[in-house]
Short mmCIF file of C-alpha atoms in Angstrom, two decimals:
data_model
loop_
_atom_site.label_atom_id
_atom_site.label_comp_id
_atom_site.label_asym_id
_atom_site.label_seq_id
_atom_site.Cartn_x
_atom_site.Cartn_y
_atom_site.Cartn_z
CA UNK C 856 10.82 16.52 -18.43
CA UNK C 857 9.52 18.49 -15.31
CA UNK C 858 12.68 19.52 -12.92
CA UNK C 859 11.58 20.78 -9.60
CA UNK C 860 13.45 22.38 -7.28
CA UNK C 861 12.64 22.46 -3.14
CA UNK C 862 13.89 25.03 -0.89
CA UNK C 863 13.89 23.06 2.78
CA UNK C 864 15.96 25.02 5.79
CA UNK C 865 18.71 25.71 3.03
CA UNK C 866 18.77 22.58 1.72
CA UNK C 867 17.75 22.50 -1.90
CA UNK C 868 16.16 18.94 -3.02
CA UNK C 869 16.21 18.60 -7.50
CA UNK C 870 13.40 16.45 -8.69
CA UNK C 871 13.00 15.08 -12.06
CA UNK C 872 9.11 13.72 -13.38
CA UNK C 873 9.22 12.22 -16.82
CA UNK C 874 5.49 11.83 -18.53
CA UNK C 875 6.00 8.77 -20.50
CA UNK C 876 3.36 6.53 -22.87
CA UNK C 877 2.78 3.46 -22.49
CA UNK C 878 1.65 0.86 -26.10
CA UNK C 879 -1.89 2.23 -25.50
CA UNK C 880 -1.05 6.22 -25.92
CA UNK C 881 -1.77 6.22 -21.47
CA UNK C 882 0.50 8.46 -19.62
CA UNK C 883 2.33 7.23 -16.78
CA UNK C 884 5.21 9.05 -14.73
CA UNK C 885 8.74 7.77 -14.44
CA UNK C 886 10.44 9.91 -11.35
CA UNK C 887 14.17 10.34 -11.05
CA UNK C 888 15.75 8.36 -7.97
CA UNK C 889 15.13 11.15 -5.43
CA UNK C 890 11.85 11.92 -6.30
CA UNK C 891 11.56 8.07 -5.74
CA UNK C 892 12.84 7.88 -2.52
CA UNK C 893 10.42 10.69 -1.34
CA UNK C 894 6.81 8.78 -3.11
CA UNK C 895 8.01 5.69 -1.04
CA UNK C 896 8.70 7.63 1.99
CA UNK C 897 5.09 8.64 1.86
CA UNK C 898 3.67 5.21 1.34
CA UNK C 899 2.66 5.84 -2.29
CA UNK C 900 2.27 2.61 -4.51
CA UNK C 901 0.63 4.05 -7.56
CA UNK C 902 -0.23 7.43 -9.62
CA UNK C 903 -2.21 8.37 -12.61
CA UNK C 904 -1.89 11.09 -15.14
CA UNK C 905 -4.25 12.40 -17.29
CA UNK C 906 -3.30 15.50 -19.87
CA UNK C 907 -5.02 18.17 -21.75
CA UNK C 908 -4.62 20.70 -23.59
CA UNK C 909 -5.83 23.41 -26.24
CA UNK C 910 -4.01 25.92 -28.42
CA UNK C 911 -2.78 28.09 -24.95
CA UNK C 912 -3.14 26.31 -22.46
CA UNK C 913 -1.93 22.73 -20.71
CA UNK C 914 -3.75 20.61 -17.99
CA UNK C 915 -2.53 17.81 -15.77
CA UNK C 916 -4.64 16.52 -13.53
CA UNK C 917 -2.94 13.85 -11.14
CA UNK C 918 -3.65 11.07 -8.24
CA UNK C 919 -1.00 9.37 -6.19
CA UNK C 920 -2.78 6.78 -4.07
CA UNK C 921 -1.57 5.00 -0.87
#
């Protein structure tokens, strides 16, 4: 889980990302129903994921499409 927190004219927004697999090992993103409400504010229909990483270090690379 990935919480982020937005600071907005003293109004603080919580989001919550989940990085889920599907049957094929593929990441995919399931968003809490705020973080929701935002992505379809904005218009987007789809994202992709993909992870890396190595002994220190972590890597996501992501694309949220219209």
């Amino acid at each position: 889980n990935l919480s982020i927190t937005v600071k907005k004219n003293y109004l603080y927004l919580s989001f919550a990302i989940k990085i889920l697999r599907d049957n094929l090992g593929k990441p995919f993103f399931e968003f809490d129903s705020n973080l929701q409400k935002v992505i379809d504010d904005f218009g987007i229909t789809r994202s992709h994921v993909s992870l890396s990483d190595e002994s220190e270090y972590a890597l996501a690379f992501v694309i949220l499409e219209k």
